[in-house]
C-alpha cells in the first residue's frame, strides 16, 4: 500500500467479520442488500488500525471500523471509517456481541419478542454469533432459555453460557418431540435463526399468543426451494405473531446498545466467544464453515496482529 | 316440544349458522374450542323466535340468539339466550356481516392489520362470509382491494361489492403470478382465510413491512399434513408481520361493532349477501358446501319461517 493521499488514512485490518447474511448477496434475487458485484471483493465488517494518517483527527494507532471489501490494508477517507469507541471490550467484540450480531440478538429479544422475566424462549442456532448473544441476553432478562445446536461441543458451550435446556438437533430424530420434552409447558417466544424444521417445531411447542422473532433462516440459504412449513395452521389457532426483522432498520440504537453490552460483559452476564481463522486466504473457508456448522460464537478472520 | 318449564322460554329456530371453524371441532387435535362430542348435536349459532315464555322479560315474538346444538326448537333459560338488538338489520345478519364473521373481518382489517386509506390489501376466499365482509370494510377504509375466489359467479359477486381486482384461483395456474399482476406495486396487507398456496403467493407479493392477518386456512382443514409454505424466508428479508387471531378474544367489541355495521349497511357501504339452504335436514350438506366452494357470502340454514 502507498502512503495515504491528503485527507485519507492508511489502515491495516486486524479482524474481518464473516456473516451468514453475506450468502444472500451471492444471488440476484430480491433482498434487503444489493448483491455482491462480480470481480469485486466481498464487502464486510472489519476492525483495523491506522498506521499512517494524512487527515486531521486520525493518528497512527487509532482503531477504526469499516465496511469495505475484504482486504488486508487500504487507504480511505474518514467518511468510510468509524472510530472504535472506548468500551473496555476487546475491539473485535464490535464485530460480535457488541456489534451487529449482538444488536440483532438484542432487538429480537427486546423489541420484537419483548421477552419478560419468567418466560420460556427457544433459540435456534443458539451457539452462533447471534444465537449465543440472544441466549445470554434472554438469561439476563430472567427468562428460561432452550437452545438448539448441532453436536456435543456446541451443546457443552451452550450449557457453559447458562442455557437451561439444550437440544442437539443432530442427535434428535424428531426435533418437535425433543423441543416439546425440553419445554413441557410450551414456549412463550422463539428466536429463529434457522427456519425449516426448527420453525415447524417451534410452531408446535408455542403457547397461545407466543411471539416469534424471525431473524434468519440459515437452513434455507443454500436452497432454491424453501423447506416446507407444515404447521402454519397453528399460527391461527394459537394466535401467534411471527415477525421478521433486520438489524439495519435500527442502526441508530447501536451506541446505547454497545454501552449496555459492555456492562453485561463486565458483569459476566455475557461471555465473549469466537472462532478465529487466520489469514485473509482462509476467509472463504471461514465463510463456508458458517453453513457446515464450523463455528462456535462469532466467526472472525484474524488478518494481522 | 313441550311448553317451557318455569324460568325458561320455548324458541323456534329461524336461522342456523354454518361456519368453517366447526371443521376444527371434528377432530381431537389441540385447538381453541373443544371438539364436538360424539352422539350429541353439533353446536352452532342460531337466531330464533320465542313462541312461549315462562320467564320474566321474554314474550312470544321476541327474537333471540343462541349457541346450542343444531335443532329446530328448544326450551332454555335466559342464560343461554341473547335478545337480538334493534339494529334495522334483518335478524339473520347477526349471524353474518353483523355477527361473528363480520366482527372477525373487522378485527382483521382494523386491529390486526391496521389498514390505512390508500393501501393495497389482498383478501383470500373473498366471496365467503368473512372475506366479503373484509373486502367491504377495507373499501370503506379507503384501501384498494384485491380478492381471490373460485369461479366466474363468485368473481362477478366480488366486482359487485366493489373489489378492485379479482383473481379467479380456479382459472389461474400460477396464483403468485396472478397476484403479482393484480398488485404490480405489491401488497401492504393480506387477510388470509385460505393458507397454503394463497399464503405463499401473498409472501411473494408483500411489500417490505407488510402485515398479514391470519384468520383461517380453509385449504388446510381437511388435510392431515399441511401444505408446504415455500417462501417463509421472505418474512425475514421483507420484515413481515404474520399474526393469527380469533374473534372470541374480542367478543366484548361486538355491541359497538354491530352499531358500526348497521351504519355501513344503511349507507350501502356494505351489502348483505347470503347463501341459504332450507330445512335442518340440509344442514350437513350446507356445511360440506363450505369446503367445496358452494356458498357466496354467509352460509345459512333456514329452519322455519
Coordinates of C-alpha atoms in Angstrom, one line a residue:
Chain A
X1 CA 0.0 0.0 0.0
X2 CA 1.3 3.5 -0.8
X3 CA 1.1 6.1 1.9
X4 CA -2.4 7.7 2.2
X5 CA -3.2 10.7 -0.1
X6 CA -4.1 14.0 1.6
X7 CA -7.4 13.7 3.5
X8 CA -7.1 9.9 3.9
X9 CA -5.6 7.4 6.4
X10 CA -3.9 4.1 5.8
X11 CA -5.4 1.2 7.7
X12 CA -4.1 -2.3 8.5
X13 CA -7.0 -4.6 9.0
X14 CA -6.8 -6.7 12.2
X15 CA -10.1 -8.6 12.1
X16 CA -12.7 -9.3 9.4
X17 CA -16.2 -10.3 10.1
X18 CA -17.7 -13.4 8.4
X19 CA -21.5 -13.4 8.4
X20 CA -24.4 -15.6 7.2
X21 CA -26.3 -12.7 5.6
X22 CA -23.4 -12.5 3.1
X23 CA -24.8 -15.6 1.5
X24 CA -27.9 -13.6 0.4
X25 CA -25.7 -11.2 -1.5
X26 CA -24.4 -14.1 -3.7
X27 CA -27.5 -14.4 -5.8
X28 CA -29.6 -11.8 -7.7
X29 CA -32.9 -12.5 -6.0
X30 CA -34.7 -9.6 -4.2
X31 CA -33.3 -8.9 -0.8
X32 CA -32.6 -6.1 1.6
X33 CA -29.0 -5.6 0.5
X34 CA -27.8 -5.5 -3.1
X35 CA -25.9 -8.5 -4.5
X36 CA -22.1 -8.5 -4.4
X37 CA -20.6 -7.5 -7.8
X38 CA -18.7 -10.0 -9.9
X39 CA -15.0 -9.2 -10.0
X40 CA -15.0 -7.1 -6.8
X41 CA -14.1 -8.1 -3.3
X42 CA -16.9 -9.1 -1.0
X43 CA -17.8 -6.3 1.4
X44 CA -17.8 -7.0 5.1
X45 CA -17.2 -5.5 8.5
X46 CA -13.7 -5.1 9.7
X47 CA -11.7 -3.7 12.5
X48 CA -8.3 -2.2 11.7
X49 CA -5.5 0.1 13.0
X50 CA -4.4 3.4 11.4
X51 CA -0.7 3.1 10.6
X52 CA -0.4 6.4 8.6
X53 CA -2.6 9.5 8.6
X54 CA -2.8 12.4 6.2
X55 CA -6.1 13.5 7.8
X56 CA -6.9 15.6 10.8
X57 CA -8.4 13.7 13.7
X58 CA -6.8 10.4 13.0
X59 CA -3.4 9.3 14.3
X60 CA -1.3 6.1 13.9
X61 CA -2.6 3.6 16.4
X62 CA -6.2 4.6 16.2
X63 CA -8.6 1.7 15.9
X64 CA -11.3 2.0 13.2
X65 CA -14.2 0.0 11.9
X66 CA -15.1 -0.2 8.2
X67 CA -17.4 -1.9 5.8
X68 CA -15.3 -2.2 2.7
X69 CA -14.2 -5.0 0.5
X70 CA -12.3 -7.9 2.2
X71 CA -8.7 -6.7 2.3
X72 CA -5.6 -6.6 4.5
X73 CA -4.8 -2.9 4.1
X74 CA -6.3 0.2 2.5
X75 CA -6.4 3.9 2.2
X76 CA -9.7 5.6 2.9
X77 CA -11.2 8.9 3.9
X78 CA -12.8 9.4 7.3
X79 CA -16.3 9.0 5.8
X80 CA -15.6 5.3 5.3
X81 CA -14.5 4.8 8.9
X82 CA -15.9 4.8 12.4
X83 CA -13.5 5.2 15.3
X84 CA -13.8 2.3 17.7
X85 CA -15.3 3.7 20.9
X86 CA -13.6 3.1 24.3
X87 CA -15.7 0.4 25.9
X88 CA -13.4 -1.8 27.9
X89 CA -14.2 -4.5 25.4
X90 CA -11.6 -6.1 23.1
X91 CA -12.0 -4.3 19.7
X92 CA -13.1 -7.4 17.8
X93 CA -16.1 -7.6 20.1
X94 CA -17.5 -4.8 18.0
X95 CA -17.9 -7.3 15.2
X96 CA -19.6 -9.8 17.5
X97 CA -21.5 -9.5 20.8
X98 CA -21.1 -5.7 20.8
X99 CA -21.6 -5.3 17.1
X100 CA -24.2 -6.2 14.5
X101 CA -24.8 -9.8 15.7
X102 CA -25.2 -8.6 19.3
X103 CA -27.5 -5.8 18.3
X104 CA -29.5 -8.2 16.2
X105 CA -29.9 -10.5 19.2
X106 CA -30.9 -7.6 21.4
X107 CA -33.5 -6.3 19.0
X108 CA -35.1 -9.8 18.6
X109 CA -35.2 -10.4 22.3
X110 CA -36.4 -7.0 23.4
X111 CA -38.1 -5.0 20.6
X112 CA -39.6 -7.9 18.6
X113 CA -40.4 -10.5 21.2
X114 CA -40.5 -8.2 24.2
X115 CA -39.3 -11.1 26.4
X116 CA -40.4 -11.0 30.0
X117 CA -38.8 -12.5 33.1
X118 CA -40.1 -15.9 33.8
X119 CA -41.0 -16.7 30.2
X120 CA -39.6 -19.6 28.2
X121 CA -37.8 -18.8 24.9
X122 CA -36.4 -21.1 22.3
X123 CA -33.3 -20.0 20.4
X124 CA -32.2 -22.0 17.3
X125 CA -28.6 -22.0 16.1
X126 CA -28.0 -21.0 19.7
X127 CA -24.3 -21.5 19.5
X128 CA -23.8 -19.0 16.7
X129 CA -22.9 -15.3 16.9
X130 CA -26.4 -14.1 17.1
X131 CA -27.9 -17.1 18.9
X132 CA -25.3 -17.2 21.7
X133 CA -25.9 -13.4 22.2
X134 CA -29.6 -14.0 22.2
X135 CA -29.4 -16.8 24.8
X136 CA -27.3 -14.7 27.2
X137 CA -29.5 -11.5 26.7
X138 CA -32.5 -13.7 27.4
X139 CA -30.9 -15.1 30.5
X140 CA -30.1 -11.6 31.7
X141 CA -33.8 -10.7 31.2
X142 CA -34.7 -13.5 33.6
X143 CA -36.1 -16.0 31.0
X144 CA -35.7 -19.7 30.8
X145 CA -33.7 -20.5 27.7
X146 CA -33.8 -23.5 25.4
X147 CA -31.2 -23.6 22.8
X148 CA -30.6 -25.9 19.8
X149 CA -27.2 -26.6 18.3
X150 CA -25.5 -29.4 16.4
X151 CA -23.0 -31.6 18.2
X152 CA -21.7 -32.3 21.7
X153 CA -19.1 -29.5 21.6
X154 CA -21.7 -26.8 20.8
X155 CA -24.1 -28.2 23.3
X156 CA -21.5 -28.1 26.0
X157 CA -20.8 -24.5 25.1
X158 CA -24.5 -23.7 25.5
X159 CA -24.5 -25.1 29.0
X160 CA -21.4 -23.1 29.7
X161 CA -23.2 -19.8 28.8
X162 CA -26.2 -20.7 31.0
X163 CA -28.7 -22.1 28.6
X164 CA -31.2 -24.1 30.7
X165 CA -32.2 -26.8 28.2
X166 CA -30.1 -27.9 25.2
X167 CA -31.4 -29.7 22.1
X168 CA -28.8 -31.3 19.9
X169 CA -30.6 -31.3 16.5
X170 CA -28.0 -33.7 15.0
X171 CA -28.9 -36.3 17.6
X172 CA -32.6 -35.8 17.8
X173 CA -34.5 -37.6 15.0
X174 CA -37.7 -35.7 15.9
X175 CA -36.9 -32.1 16.7
X176 CA -40.5 -31.3 17.5
X177 CA -40.6 -34.0 20.1
X178 CA -37.3 -33.0 21.5
X179 CA -38.4 -29.4 21.9
X180 CA -41.7 -30.5 23.5
X181 CA -39.7 -32.5 26.0
X182 CA -37.4 -29.6 26.7
X183 CA -40.4 -27.2 27.2
X184 CA -43.2 -29.3 28.6
X185 CA -45.3 -26.2 29.3
X186 CA -44.6 -24.8 25.8
X187 CA -42.6 -21.7 24.7
X188 CA -43.6 -18.1 25.0
X189 CA -41.2 -16.9 22.4
X190 CA -39.0 -18.2 19.6
X191 CA -35.8 -16.6 18.2
X192 CA -35.4 -18.2 14.8
X193 CA -32.1 -18.3 13.1
X194 CA -32.7 -21.5 11.2
X195 CA -36.2 -21.8 9.6
X196 CA -37.4 -25.1 8.2
X197 CA -38.0 -27.9 10.6
X198 CA -36.8 -25.7 13.6
X199 CA -39.6 -23.2 12.8
X200 CA -42.1 -26.1 12.4
X201 CA -41.1 -27.5 15.8
X202 CA -41.5 -24.1 17.4
X203 CA -45.0 -23.7 16.0
X204 CA -45.9 -27.0 17.6
X205 CA -44.5 -26.1 21.0
X206 CA -45.8 -22.5 21.0
X207 CA -48.1 -21.4 23.8
X208 CA -51.2 -19.4 22.8
X209 CA -50.1 -15.8 21.9
X210 CA -46.4 -16.8 21.6
X211 CA -44.2 -14.3 19.7
X212 CA -41.6 -15.4 17.1
X213 CA -38.7 -13.2 16.1
X214 CA -37.7 -14.4 12.6
X215 CA -34.1 -13.2 12.3
X216 CA -32.6 -15.6 9.8
X217 CA -33.1 -19.0 8.2
X218 CA -29.7 -20.4 7.7
X219 CA -31.2 -23.8 6.7
X220 CA -32.7 -22.1 3.7
X221 CA -29.9 -20.0 2.2
X222 CA -28.4 -22.7 0.1
X223 CA -31.8 -24.0 -1.1
X224 CA -33.6 -22.9 -4.3
X225 CA -37.0 -24.2 -3.0
X226 CA -37.6 -23.5 0.7
X227 CA -38.3 -26.2 3.1
X228 CA -42.0 -26.9 3.6
X229 CA -43.5 -25.5 6.7
X230 CA -46.3 -27.9 7.7
X231 CA -47.9 -26.2 10.7
X232 CA -48.7 -22.7 9.7
X233 CA -52.3 -23.5 10.7
X234 CA -51.2 -23.2 14.3
X235 CA -50.5 -19.5 13.8
X236 CA -54.2 -19.0 13.6
X237 CA -55.4 -21.4 16.3
X238 CA -52.8 -20.2 18.8
X239 CA -52.9 -16.5 17.7
X240 CA -49.2 -16.4 17.2
X241 CA -47.2 -13.4 16.0
X242 CA -44.4 -14.1 13.6
X243 CA -42.3 -11.1 12.8
X244 CA -39.3 -10.7 10.6
X245 CA -36.7 -8.1 11.4
X246 CA -33.4 -6.8 10.1
X247 CA -30.8 -5.1 12.2
X248 CA -30.1 -2.3 9.7
X249 CA -33.5 -0.8 10.4
X250 CA -32.3 0.0 14.0
X251 CA -28.7 1.0 13.4
X252 CA -29.4 4.2 15.5
X253 CA -29.6 2.0 18.6
X254 CA -26.0 0.9 18.3
X255 CA -24.3 3.4 20.6
X256 CA -26.7 2.8 23.5
X257 CA -26.5 -1.0 22.8
X258 CA -22.7 -1.0 22.9
X259 CA -22.8 0.6 26.4
X260 CA -25.3 -1.9 27.6
X261 CA -23.4 -4.8 26.3
X262 CA -20.1 -3.5 27.7
X263 CA -21.9 -3.6 31.1
X264 CA -23.1 -7.1 30.6
X265 CA -19.6 -8.3 29.6
X266 CA -18.1 -6.5 32.6
X267 CA -20.5 -8.1 35.0
X268 CA -20.0 -11.6 33.4
X269 CA -23.7 -11.8 32.3
X270 CA -22.4 -12.2 28.7
X271 CA -19.3 -14.1 27.7
X272 CA -17.4 -13.4 24.5
X273 CA -16.8 -16.5 22.4
X274 CA -15.4 -16.5 19.0
X275 CA -14.0 -18.9 16.4
X276 CA -10.9 -17.5 14.6
X277 CA -9.4 -18.4 11.3
X278 CA -6.0 -16.9 10.5
X279 CA -5.0 -15.1 7.3
X280 CA -7.2 -13.5 4.6
X281 CA -6.5 -16.5 2.4
X282 CA -8.7 -18.5 4.8
X283 CA -11.7 -16.1 4.7
X284 CA -13.6 -18.1 2.1
X285 CA -13.2 -21.3 4.1
X286 CA -14.3 -19.4 7.2
X287 CA -17.4 -18.3 5.4
X288 CA -18.2 -21.8 4.2
X289 CA -17.9 -23.1 7.8
X290 CA -20.9 -21.0 8.8
X291 CA -23.0 -23.3 6.7
X292 CA -21.4 -26.6 7.8
X293 CA -21.6 -25.7 11.5
X294 CA -17.9 -25.0 11.9
X295 CA -18.1 -22.0 14.3
X296 CA -19.0 -21.5 17.9
X297 CA -19.8 -17.9 18.7
X298 CA -18.7 -15.2 16.3
X299 CA -16.7 -16.3 13.3
X300 CA -13.7 -14.0 12.6
X301 CA -10.7 -13.9 10.4
X302 CA -7.6 -12.6 12.0
X303 CA -5.9 -10.6 9.2
X304 CA -2.8 -9.2 11.1
X305 CA -1.8 -8.5 14.6
Chain B
X1 CA -91.6 -29.6 22.2
X2 CA -93.5 -29.4 25.5
X3 CA -94.3 -26.0 26.9
X4 CA -91.3 -24.4 28.7
X5 CA -90.8 -25.2 32.4
X6 CA -90.9 -22.3 34.9
X7 CA -88.0 -19.9 34.3
X8 CA -87.5 -20.9 30.6
X9 CA -88.7 -20.0 27.2
X10 CA -89.6 -22.0 24.2
X11 CA -87.8 -21.0 21.0
X12 CA -88.4 -21.9 17.4
X13 CA -85.2 -21.5 15.5
X14 CA -85.4 -19.5 12.3
X15 CA -81.8 -19.4 11.1
X16 CA -78.8 -21.6 11.8
X17 CA -75.3 -20.5 11.1
X18 CA -72.9 -22.8 9.3
X19 CA -69.2 -22.0 9.8
X20 CA -65.8 -23.3 8.6
X21 CA -64.4 -23.2 12.1
X22 CA -66.8 -26.1 13.0
X23 CA -64.5 -28.3 11.0
X24 CA -61.8 -27.9 13.6
X25 CA -64.2 -29.3 16.3
X26 CA -64.5 -32.6 14.3
X27 CA -61.1 -33.9 15.4
X28 CA -59.3 -34.3 18.7
X29 CA -56.3 -32.2 17.9
X30 CA -55.4 -29.1 20.0
X31 CA -57.5 -26.1 19.1
X32 CA -59.1 -23.0 20.7
X33 CA -62.6 -24.7 21.0
X34 CA -63.2 -28.2 22.4
X35 CA -64.1 -30.9 19.9
X36 CA -67.8 -31.8 19.3
X37 CA -68.9 -34.8 21.4
X38 CA -69.9 -38.0 19.7
X39 CA -73.7 -38.7 19.9
X40 CA -74.6 -35.0 20.6
X41 CA -75.8 -32.4 18.1
X42 CA -73.2 -30.0 16.7
X43 CA -73.3 -26.7 18.5
X44 CA -73.7 -23.5 16.4
X45 CA -75.1 -20.1 16.3
X46 CA -78.8 -19.6 15.7
X47 CA -81.5 -17.0 15.6
X48 CA -84.9 -18.0 16.8
X49 CA -88.3 -16.6 17.9
X50 CA -89.8 -17.1 21.4
X51 CA -93.2 -18.8 21.0
X52 CA -93.9 -19.4 24.6
X53 CA -92.5 -17.9 27.7
X54 CA -92.5 -18.9 31.4
X55 CA -89.9 -16.4 32.2
X56 CA -90.0 -12.7 33.1
X57 CA -88.5 -10.4 30.5
X58 CA -89.3 -12.6 27.5
X59 CA -92.5 -12.6 25.5
X60 CA -93.7 -14.5 22.5
X61 CA -92.4 -12.9 19.3
X62 CA -89.0 -11.9 20.9
X63 CA -86.1 -12.7 18.7
X64 CA -83.2 -14.4 20.4
X65 CA -79.7 -15.6 19.5
X66 CA -78.3 -18.9 20.9
X67 CA -75.3 -21.2 20.6
X68 CA -76.8 -24.6 21.3
X69 CA -76.9 -27.8 19.4
X70 CA -78.4 -27.7 15.9
X71 CA -82.1 -28.0 16.4
X72 CA -85.5 -26.7 15.3
X73 CA -86.9 -25.8 18.6
X74 CA -85.9 -25.9 22.3
X75 CA -86.6 -24.8 25.8
X76 CA -83.9 -22.8 27.5
X77 CA -83.3 -20.4 30.4
X78 CA -82.3 -16.8 29.7
X79 CA -78.7 -17.5 30.4
X80 CA -78.5 -19.5 27.2
X81 CA -80.0 -16.7 25.1
X82 CA -79.2 -13.2 23.9
X83 CA -82.0 -10.9 22.8
X84 CA -81.5 -9.7 19.2
X85 CA -80.8 -6.0 19.4
X86 CA -82.8 -3.5 17.4
X87 CA -80.5 -2.5 14.6
X88 CA -82.6 -2.0 11.5
X89 CA -80.8 -5.1 10.1
X90 CA -82.6 -8.3 9.2
X91 CA -82.1 -10.6 12.2
X92 CA -80.1 -13.2 10.3
X93 CA -77.4 -10.5 9.6
X94 CA -76.4 -11.1 13.3
X95 CA -75.1 -14.5 12.1
X96 CA -73.3 -12.9 9.2
X97 CA -72.0 -9.4 8.4
X98 CA -73.2 -8.1 11.8
X99 CA -72.2 -11.2 13.7
X100 CA -69.1 -13.3 14.2
X101 CA -68.0 -13.4 10.6
X102 CA -68.4 -9.6 10.3
X103 CA -66.6 -8.9 13.6
X104 CA -63.8 -11.3 12.5
X105 CA -63.4 -9.3 9.3
X106 CA -63.4 -6.1 11.2
X107 CA -60.8 -7.2 13.7
X108 CA -58.5 -8.5 11.0
X109 CA -58.7 -5.3 8.9
X110 CA -58.6 -2.8 11.8
X111 CA -56.9 -4.3 14.9
X112 CA -54.5 -6.8 13.4
X113 CA -53.6 -5.2 10.0
X114 CA -54.4 -1.6 10.9
X115 CA -55.3 -1.0 7.3
X116 CA -54.8 2.6 6.1
X117 CA -56.5 4.5 3.3
X118 CA -54.5 4.2 0.1
X119 CA -53.0 0.8 1.0
X120 CA -53.4 -2.3 -1.1
X121 CA -54.9 -5.4 0.7
X122 CA -55.3 -8.9 -0.6
X123 CA -58.2 -10.9 0.7
X124 CA -58.4 -14.7 0.0
X125 CA -61.7 -16.6 0.0
X126 CA -63.0 -13.1 -0.6
X127 CA -66.5 -14.2 -1.5
X128 CA -67.1 -16.0 1.7
X129 CA -68.8 -14.7 4.8
X130 CA -65.7 -13.3 6.4
X131 CA -63.9 -12.5 3.2
X132 CA -66.7 -10.5 1.6
X133 CA -67.1 -8.5 4.9
X134 CA -63.3 -7.9 5.0
X135 CA -63.4 -6.6 1.4
X136 CA -66.2 -4.2 2.0
X137 CA -64.7 -3.0 5.3
X138 CA -61.4 -2.4 3.6
X139 CA -63.1 -0.5 0.8
X140 CA -64.9 1.6 3.4
X141 CA -61.4 2.3 4.9
X142 CA -60.2 3.7 1.6
X143 CA -58.0 0.8 0.6
X144 CA -57.5 -0.9 -2.8
X145 CA -58.8 -4.4 -2.5
X146 CA -57.7 -7.5 -4.4
X147 CA -59.9 -10.5 -3.8
X148 CA -59.5 -14.1 -4.8
X149 CA -62.3 -16.6 -5.3
X150 CA -63.1 -19.6 -7.4
X151 CA -65.3 -19.4 -10.4
X152 CA -67.0 -16.8 -12.6
X153 CA -70.1 -16.3 -10.4
X154 CA -68.0 -15.6 -7.3
X155 CA -65.7 -13.3 -9.2
X156 CA -68.7 -11.3 -10.5
X157 CA -70.0 -11.0 -7.0
X158 CA -66.7 -9.6 -5.9
X159 CA -66.8 -6.9 -8.6
X160 CA -70.4 -6.2 -7.5
X161 CA -69.3 -5.4 -3.9
X162 CA -66.5 -3.1 -5.1
X163 CA -63.4 -5.3 -5.1
X164 CA -60.9 -3.6 -7.3
X165 CA -59.0 -6.6 -8.7
X166 CA -60.3 -10.1 -8.8
X167 CA -58.2 -13.3 -9.0
X168 CA -60.0 -16.5 -10.0
X169 CA -57.8 -19.1 -8.4
X170 CA -59.5 -21.9 -10.3
X171 CA -58.5 -20.3 -13.6
X172 CA -55.0 -19.1 -12.7
X173 CA -52.4 -21.8 -13.0
X174 CA -49.8 -19.7 -11.1
X175 CA -51.5 -17.9 -8.3
X176 CA -48.4 -16.0 -7.3
X177 CA -48.0 -14.6 -10.9
X178 CA -51.7 -13.7 -11.0
X179 CA -51.5 -11.8 -7.7
X180 CA -48.3 -10.1 -8.8
X181 CA -50.2 -8.9 -11.9
X182 CA -53.1 -7.7 -9.9
X183 CA -50.8 -5.8 -7.5
X184 CA -47.9 -4.7 -9.6
X185 CA -46.6 -2.4 -6.7
X186 CA -47.1 -5.2 -4.1
X187 CA -49.5 -5.6 -1.2
X188 CA -49.4 -3.7 2.1
X189 CA -51.6 -6.2 3.9
X190 CA -53.0 -9.7 3.5
X191 CA -56.2 -11.1 5.1
X192 CA -55.8 -14.9 4.9
X193 CA -58.7 -17.2 5.0
X194 CA -57.1 -19.9 2.9
X195 CA -53.5 -20.7 3.8
X196 CA -51.4 -22.9 1.5
X197 CA -50.5 -21.5 -1.9
X198 CA -52.5 -18.4 -1.2
X199 CA -50.3 -17.6 1.7
X200 CA -47.2 -18.4 -0.3
X201 CA -48.4 -16.1 -3.1
X202 CA -49.0 -13.3 -0.6
X203 CA -45.5 -13.7 0.8
X204 CA -44.1 -13.2 -2.7
X205 CA -46.2 -10.1 -3.4
X206 CA -45.7 -8.5 0.0
X207 CA -44.1 -5.1 0.2
X208 CA -41.5 -4.6 3.0
X209 CA -43.1 -4.3 6.4
X210 CA -46.4 -5.8 5.1
X211 CA -48.8 -7.1 7.7
X212 CA -50.7 -10.4 7.4
X213 CA -53.8 -11.2 9.4
X214 CA -54.1 -15.0 9.5
X215 CA -57.7 -15.6 10.2
X216 CA -58.3 -19.1 8.8
X217 CA -56.8 -21.7 6.5
X218 CA -59.7 -23.4 4.8
X219 CA -57.4 -25.1 2.3
X220 CA -55.8 -26.9 5.3
X221 CA -58.8 -28.1 7.4
X222 CA -59.3 -31.4 5.6
X223 CA -55.6 -32.2 5.4
X224 CA -53.6 -34.2 7.9
X225 CA -50.3 -32.8 6.7
X226 CA -50.3 -29.1 6.0
X227 CA -49.5 -27.7 2.6
X228 CA -45.8 -26.7 2.3
X229 CA -45.1 -23.0 2.6
X230 CA -42.1 -22.4 0.5
X231 CA -41.4 -18.7 1.0
X232 CA -41.1 -18.2 4.7
X233 CA -37.6 -16.7 4.1
X234 CA -39.3 -13.6 2.8
X235 CA -40.8 -12.9 6.3
X236 CA -37.2 -12.1 7.3
X237 CA -36.0 -10.2 4.3
X238 CA -39.2 -8.1 4.0
X239 CA -39.7 -7.7 7.7
X240 CA -43.2 -9.0 7.5
X241 CA -45.6 -9.5 10.4
X242 CA -47.8 -12.5 10.4
X243 CA -50.4 -12.6 13.1
X244 CA -53.0 -15.1 13.9
X245 CA -56.2 -14.0 15.6
X246 CA -59.5 -15.4 16.8
X247 CA -62.7 -13.5 17.1
X248 CA -63.6 -14.9 20.5
X249 CA -60.7 -13.0 22.1
X250 CA -62.6 -9.8 21.3
X251 CA -66.2 -10.6 21.9
X252 CA -66.5 -7.5 24.1
X253 CA -66.3 -5.4 20.9
X254 CA -69.5 -6.9 19.5
X255 CA -72.0 -4.3 20.6
X256 CA -70.0 -1.3 19.2
X257 CA -69.3 -3.3 16.0
X258 CA -73.0 -4.1 15.4
X259 CA -73.8 -0.4 15.6
X260 CA -70.9 0.4 13.2
X261 CA -72.0 -2.3 10.7
X262 CA -75.7 -1.3 10.9
X263 CA -74.5 2.2 9.7
X264 CA -72.4 0.7 6.9
X265 CA -75.4 -1.4 5.7
X266 CA -77.7 1.6 5.9
X267 CA -75.3 3.7 3.9
X268 CA -74.8 1.0 1.3
X269 CA -71.1 0.7 2.1
X270 CA -71.7 -3.0 3.0
X271 CA -74.1 -5.2 1.1
X272 CA -75.6 -8.3 2.8
X273 CA -75.2 -11.5 0.7
X274 CA -76.1 -14.9 1.9
X275 CA -76.5 -18.5 0.6
X276 CA -79.5 -20.2 2.1
X277 CA -80.3 -23.9 2.4
X278 CA -83.7 -24.9 3.6
X279 CA -84.6 -27.3 6.4
X280 CA -82.5 -28.7 9.2
X281 CA -82.1 -32.0 7.2
X282 CA -80.0 -30.0 4.7
X283 CA -77.6 -28.6 7.4
X284 CA -74.9 -31.2 6.9
X285 CA -74.9 -30.6 3.1
X286 CA -74.7 -26.9 3.8
X287 CA -71.7 -27.5 6.0
X288 CA -70.0 -29.6 3.3
X289 CA -70.6 -26.9 0.7
X290 CA -68.3 -24.5 2.7
X291 CA -65.4 -26.8 1.6
X292 CA -66.4 -27.3 -2.0
X293 CA -67.0 -23.6 -2.6
X294 CA -70.8 -23.8 -2.6
X295 CA -71.5 -20.5 -0.9
X296 CA -71.4 -16.9 -1.7
X297 CA -71.4 -14.7 1.4
X298 CA -72.7 -16.1 4.6
X299 CA -74.0 -19.7 4.5
X300 CA -77.2 -20.1 6.5
X301 CA -79.8 -22.8 7.1
X302 CA -83.4 -21.6 7.1
X303 CA -85.1 -23.8 9.7
X304 CA -88.6 -22.3 9.9
X305 CA -90.3 -19.0 8.9

